[in-house]
Amino acid sequence: MSINKYLVQSFVNDLLEGSPEDKLFYQNRIIDLLGGDSTLNVNNLPPRRGRADED
C-alpha cells in the first residue's frame, strides 16, 4: 500500500470514528483549505422588521 493511500485511509477512519466536534473541525478545515467560506448559513429567519433590528 502506498503512503498516500495509507494516509487517506487513516484520515477517513479518523473522520468516521471522531466525535461530532472533531467532524465539525475537519469540515471547517477542509472548506478553508479548498478556499471556501466555512461560515454557517442560517436559513428560514423571520423577515426583518425595519431599523429596530439593526442595533
PDB file of N, CA and C in Angstrom:
ATOM      1  N   MET A   1       0.858  -1.175   0.000  1.00  0.00           N
ATOM      2  CA  MET A   1       0.000   0.000   0.000  1.00  0.00           C
ATOM      3  C   MET A   1       0.904   1.237   0.000  1.00  0.00           C
ATOM      4  N   SER A   2       0.618   2.170  -0.880  1.00  0.00           N
ATOM      5  CA  SER A   2       1.433   3.379  -0.949  1.00  0.00           C
ATOM      6  C   SER A   2       1.165   4.260   0.271  1.00  0.00           C
ATOM      7  N   ILE A   3       2.114   5.133   0.545  1.00  0.00           N
ATOM      8  CA  ILE A   3       1.988   6.014   1.707  1.00  0.00           C
ATOM      9  C   ILE A   3       0.789   6.947   1.566  1.00  0.00           C
ATOM     10  N   ASN A   4       0.523   7.424   0.338  1.00  0.00           N
ATOM     11  CA  ASN A   4      -0.624   8.313   0.137  1.00  0.00           C
ATOM     12  C   ASN A   4      -1.939   7.604   0.428  1.00  0.00           C
ATOM     13  N   LYS A   5      -2.060   6.378  -0.051  1.00  0.00           N
ATOM     14  CA  LYS A   5      -3.287   5.620   0.185  1.00  0.00           C
ATOM     15  C   LYS A   5      -3.454   5.347   1.679  1.00  0.00           C
ATOM     16  N   TYR A   6      -2.355   5.056   2.358  1.00  0.00           N
ATOM     17  CA  TYR A   6      -2.399   4.815   3.794  1.00  0.00           C
ATOM     18  C   TYR A   6      -2.844   6.075   4.540  1.00  0.00           C
ATOM     19  N   LEU A   7      -2.308   7.238   4.149  1.00  0.00           N
ATOM     20  CA  LEU A   7      -2.678   8.490   4.805  1.00  0.00           C
ATOM     21  C   LEU A   7      -4.157   8.814   4.601  1.00  0.00           C
ATOM     22  N   VAL A   8      -4.651   8.620   3.384  1.00  0.00           N
ATOM     23  CA  VAL A   8      -6.064   8.880   3.101  1.00  0.00           C
ATOM     24  C   VAL A   8      -6.943   7.936   3.906  1.00  0.00           C
ATOM     25  N   GLN A   9      -6.583   6.671   3.945  1.00  0.00           N
ATOM     26  CA  GLN A   9      -7.366   5.695   4.701  1.00  0.00           C
ATOM     27  C   GLN A   9      -7.369   6.045   6.188  1.00  0.00           C
ATOM     28  N   SER A  10      -6.229   6.444   6.711  1.00  0.00           N
ATOM     29  CA  SER A  10      -6.131   6.830   8.112  1.00  0.00           C
ATOM     30  C   SER A  10      -6.991   8.058   8.402  1.00  0.00           C
ATOM     31  N   PHE A  11      -6.945   9.033   7.503  1.00  0.00           N
ATOM     32  CA  PHE A  11      -7.738  10.253   7.664  1.00  0.00           C
ATOM     33  C   PHE A  11      -9.233   9.936   7.649  1.00  0.00           C
ATOM     34  N   VAL A  12      -9.664   9.121   6.715  1.00  0.00           N
ATOM     35  CA  VAL A  12     -11.083   8.755   6.619  1.00  0.00           C
ATOM     36  C   VAL A  12     -11.525   8.009   7.872  1.00  0.00           C
ATOM     37  N   ASN A  13     -10.700   7.106   8.368  1.00  0.00           N
ATOM     38  CA  ASN A  13     -11.047   6.380   9.592  1.00  0.00           C
ATOM     39  C   ASN A  13     -11.180   7.333  10.774  1.00  0.00           C
ATOM     40  N   ASP A  14     -10.274   8.321  10.863  1.00  0.00           N
ATOM     41  CA  ASP A  14     -10.376   9.318  11.932  1.00  0.00           C
ATOM     42  C   ASP A  14     -11.685  10.089  11.828  1.00  0.00           C
ATOM     43  N   LEU A  15     -12.078  10.437  10.606  1.00  0.00           N
ATOM     44  CA  LEU A  15     -13.339  11.151  10.415  1.00  0.00           C
ATOM     45  C   LEU A  15     -14.530  10.304  10.849  1.00  0.00           C
ATOM     46  N   LEU A  16     -14.538   9.047  10.457  1.00  0.00           N
ATOM     47  CA  LEU A  16     -15.670   8.174  10.766  1.00  0.00           C
ATOM     48  C   LEU A  16     -15.792   7.884  12.255  1.00  0.00           C
ATOM     49  N   GLU A  17     -14.666   7.813  12.945  1.00  0.00           N
ATOM     50  CA  GLU A  17     -14.673   7.450  14.357  1.00  0.00           C
ATOM     51  C   GLU A  17     -14.672   8.658  15.287  1.00  0.00           C
ATOM     52  N   GLY A  18     -14.587   9.854  14.747  1.00  0.00           N
ATOM     53  CA  GLY A  18     -14.475  11.057  15.564  1.00  0.00           C
ATOM     54  C   GLY A  18     -15.788  11.488  16.182  1.00  0.00           C
ATOM     55  N   SER A  19     -15.658  12.355  17.164  1.00  0.00           N
ATOM     56  CA  SER A  19     -16.838  12.937  17.808  1.00  0.00           C
ATOM     57  C   SER A  19     -17.455  13.978  16.874  1.00  0.00           C
ATOM     58  N   PRO A  20     -18.674  14.406  17.149  1.00  0.00           N
ATOM     59  CA  PRO A  20     -19.275  15.460  16.322  1.00  0.00           C
ATOM     60  C   PRO A  20     -18.424  16.737  16.281  1.00  0.00           C
ATOM     61  N   GLU A  21     -17.777  17.065  17.395  1.00  0.00           N
ATOM     62  CA  GLU A  21     -16.911  18.245  17.427  1.00  0.00           C
ATOM     63  C   GLU A  21     -15.712  18.064  16.502  1.00  0.00           C
ATOM     64  N   ASP A  22     -15.128  16.858  16.506  1.00  0.00           N
ATOM     65  CA  ASP A  22     -14.000  16.567  15.615  1.00  0.00           C
ATOM     66  C   ASP A  22     -14.428  16.674  14.158  1.00  0.00           C
ATOM     67  N   LYS A  23     -15.597  16.144  13.853  1.00  0.00           N
ATOM     68  CA  LYS A  23     -16.086  16.171  12.471  1.00  0.00           C
ATOM     69  C   LYS A  23     -16.326  17.603  12.004  1.00  0.00           C
ATOM     70  N   LEU A  24     -16.871  18.440  12.882  1.00  0.00           N
ATOM     71  CA  LEU A  24     -17.091  19.839  12.530  1.00  0.00           C
ATOM     72  C   LEU A  24     -15.763  20.552  12.306  1.00  0.00           C
ATOM     73  N   PHE A  25     -14.762  20.246  13.149  1.00  0.00           N
ATOM     74  CA  PHE A  25     -13.432  20.837  12.963  1.00  0.00           C
ATOM     75  C   PHE A  25     -12.861  20.457  11.606  1.00  0.00           C
ATOM     76  N   TYR A  26     -12.910  19.165  11.278  1.00  0.00           N
ATOM     77  CA  TYR A  26     -12.387  18.701   9.987  1.00  0.00           C
ATOM     78  C   TYR A  26     -13.164  19.320   8.830  1.00  0.00           C
ATOM     79  N   GLN A  27     -14.480  19.412   8.970  1.00  0.00           N
ATOM     80  CA  GLN A  27     -15.307  20.003   7.914  1.00  0.00           C
ATOM     81  C   GLN A  27     -14.864  21.429   7.630  1.00  0.00           C
ATOM     82  N   ASN A  28     -14.725  22.223   8.678  1.00  0.00           N
ATOM     83  CA  ASN A  28     -14.337  23.622   8.500  1.00  0.00           C
ATOM     84  C   ASN A  28     -12.922  23.745   7.963  1.00  0.00           C
ATOM     85  N   ARG A  29     -12.035  22.885   8.407  1.00  0.00           N
ATOM     86  CA  ARG A  29     -10.645  22.926   7.934  1.00  0.00           C
ATOM     87  C   ARG A  29     -10.571  22.580   6.449  1.00  0.00           C
ATOM     88  N   ILE A  30     -11.304  21.564   6.019  1.00  0.00           N
ATOM     89  CA  ILE A  30     -11.314  21.173   4.603  1.00  0.00           C
ATOM     90  C   ILE A  30     -11.879  22.299   3.752  1.00  0.00           C
ATOM     91  N   ILE A  31     -12.970  22.909   4.202  1.00  0.00           N
ATOM     92  CA  ILE A  31     -13.565  24.025   3.455  1.00  0.00           C
ATOM     93  C   ILE A  31     -12.566  25.163   3.331  1.00  0.00           C
ATOM     94  N   ASP A  32     -11.868  25.497   4.423  1.00  0.00           N
ATOM     95  CA  ASP A  32     -10.865  26.566   4.385  1.00  0.00           C
ATOM     96  C   ASP A  32      -9.730  26.226   3.434  1.00  0.00           C
ATOM     97  N   LEU A  33      -9.262  24.986   3.460  1.00  0.00           N
ATOM     98  CA  LEU A  33      -8.161  24.577   2.583  1.00  0.00           C
ATOM     99  C   LEU A  33      -8.552  24.641   1.111  1.00  0.00           C
ATOM    100  N   LEU A  34      -9.829  24.400   0.822  1.00  0.00           N
ATOM    101  CA  LEU A  34     -10.304  24.460  -0.559  1.00  0.00           C
ATOM    102  C   LEU A  34     -10.669  25.883  -0.985  1.00  0.00           C
ATOM    103  N   GLY A  35     -10.510  26.847  -0.080  1.00  0.00           N
ATOM    104  CA  GLY A  35     -10.770  28.239  -0.425  1.00  0.00           C
ATOM    105  C   GLY A  35     -12.203  28.672  -0.244  1.00  0.00           C
ATOM    106  N   GLY A  36     -12.977  27.890   0.466  1.00  0.00           N
ATOM    107  CA  GLY A  36     -14.380  28.235   0.677  1.00  0.00           C
ATOM    108  C   GLY A  36     -14.587  29.042   1.941  1.00  0.00           C
ATOM    109  N   ASP A  37     -15.816  29.373   2.204  1.00  0.00           N
ATOM    110  CA  ASP A  37     -16.201  30.119   3.398  1.00  0.00           C
ATOM    111  C   ASP A  37     -16.860  29.143   4.366  1.00  0.00           C
ATOM    112  N   SER A  38     -16.225  28.910   5.512  1.00  0.00           N
ATOM    113  CA  SER A  38     -16.745  27.924   6.461  1.00  0.00           C
ATOM    114  C   SER A  38     -17.799  28.510   7.402  1.00  0.00           C
ATOM    115  N   THR A  39     -18.218  29.757   7.161  1.00  0.00           N
ATOM    116  CA  THR A  39     -19.267  30.367   7.967  1.00  0.00           C
ATOM    117  C   THR A  39     -20.592  29.669   7.679  1.00  0.00           C
ATOM    118  N   LEU A  40     -21.269  29.264   8.741  1.00  0.00           N
ATOM    119  CA  LEU A  40     -22.545  28.576   8.567  1.00  0.00           C
ATOM    120  C   LEU A  40     -23.596  29.539   8.038  1.00  0.00           C
ATOM    121  N   ASN A  41     -24.403  29.072   7.108  1.00  0.00           N
ATOM    122  CA  ASN A  41     -25.518  29.857   6.584  1.00  0.00           C
ATOM    123  C   ASN A  41     -26.753  29.581   7.425  1.00  0.00           C
ATOM    124  N   VAL A  42     -27.483  30.628   7.733  1.00  0.00           N
ATOM    125  CA  VAL A  42     -28.703  30.493   8.523  1.00  0.00           C
ATOM    126  C   VAL A  42     -29.885  30.731   7.604  1.00  0.00           C
ATOM    127  N   ASN A  43     -30.806  29.790   7.576  1.00  0.00           N
ATOM    128  CA  ASN A  43     -31.983  29.874   6.713  1.00  0.00           C
ATOM    129  C   ASN A  43     -33.244  30.001   7.552  1.00  0.00           C
ATOM    130  N   ASN A  44     -34.316  30.360   6.885  1.00  0.00           N
ATOM    131  CA  ASN A  44     -35.658  30.401   7.485  1.00  0.00           C
ATOM    132  C   ASN A  44     -35.775  31.383   8.645  1.00  0.00           C
ATOM    133  N   LEU A  45     -35.084  32.527   8.551  1.00  0.00           N
ATOM    134  CA  LEU A  45     -35.243  33.559   9.565  1.00  0.00           C
ATOM    135  C   LEU A  45     -36.504  34.362   9.268  1.00  0.00           C
ATOM    136  N   PRO A  46     -37.126  34.932  10.310  1.00  0.00           N
ATOM    137  CA  PRO A  46     -38.295  35.775  10.048  1.00  0.00           C
ATOM    138  C   PRO A  46     -37.862  37.032   9.295  1.00  0.00           C
ATOM    139  N   PRO A  47     -38.782  37.661   8.572  1.00  0.00           N
ATOM    140  CA  PRO A  47     -38.415  38.875   7.837  1.00  0.00           C
ATOM    141  C   PRO A  47     -38.008  39.987   8.798  1.00  0.00           C
ATOM    142  N   ARG A  48     -37.117  40.848   8.327  1.00  0.00           N
ATOM    143  CA  ARG A  48     -36.687  41.979   9.147  1.00  0.00           C
ATOM    144  C   ARG A  48     -37.853  42.925   9.370  1.00  0.00           C
ATOM    145  N   ARG A  49     -37.854  43.564  10.541  1.00  0.00           N
ATOM    146  CA  ARG A  49     -38.958  44.458  10.893  1.00  0.00           C
ATOM    147  C   ARG A  49     -38.599  45.919  10.681  1.00  0.00           C
ATOM    148  N   GLY A  50     -37.437  46.196  10.173  1.00  0.00           N
ATOM    149  CA  GLY A  50     -37.050  47.591   9.940  1.00  0.00           C
ATOM    150  C   GLY A  50     -35.814  47.961  10.730  1.00  0.00           C
ATOM    151  N   ARG A  51     -35.673  49.243  11.015  1.00  0.00           N
ATOM    152  CA  ARG A  51     -34.468  49.763  11.657  1.00  0.00           C
ATOM    153  C   ARG A  51     -34.263  49.213  13.070  1.00  0.00           C
ATOM    154  N   ALA A  52     -35.292  48.780  13.745  1.00  0.00           N
ATOM    155  CA  ALA A  52     -35.160  48.264  15.110  1.00  0.00           C
ATOM    156  C   ALA A  52     -34.255  47.041  15.164  1.00  0.00           C
ATOM    157  N   ASP A  53     -34.152  46.291  14.063  1.00  0.00           N
ATOM    158  CA  ASP A  53     -33.318  45.091  14.028  1.00  0.00           C
ATOM    159  C   ASP A  53     -31.848  45.400  13.770  1.00  0.00           C
ATOM    160  N   GLU A  54     -31.502  46.631  13.458  1.00  0.00           N
ATOM    161  CA  GLU A  54     -30.138  46.949  13.063  1.00  0.00           C
ATOM    162  C   GLU A  54     -29.224  47.235  14.241  1.00  0.00           C
ATOM    163  N   ASP A  55     -29.708  47.273  15.455  1.00  0.00           N
ATOM    164  CA  ASP A  55     -28.864  47.584  16.620  1.00  0.00           C
ATOM    165  C   ASP A  55     -27.962  46.452  16.975  1.00  0.00           C
TER     166      ASP A  55
END
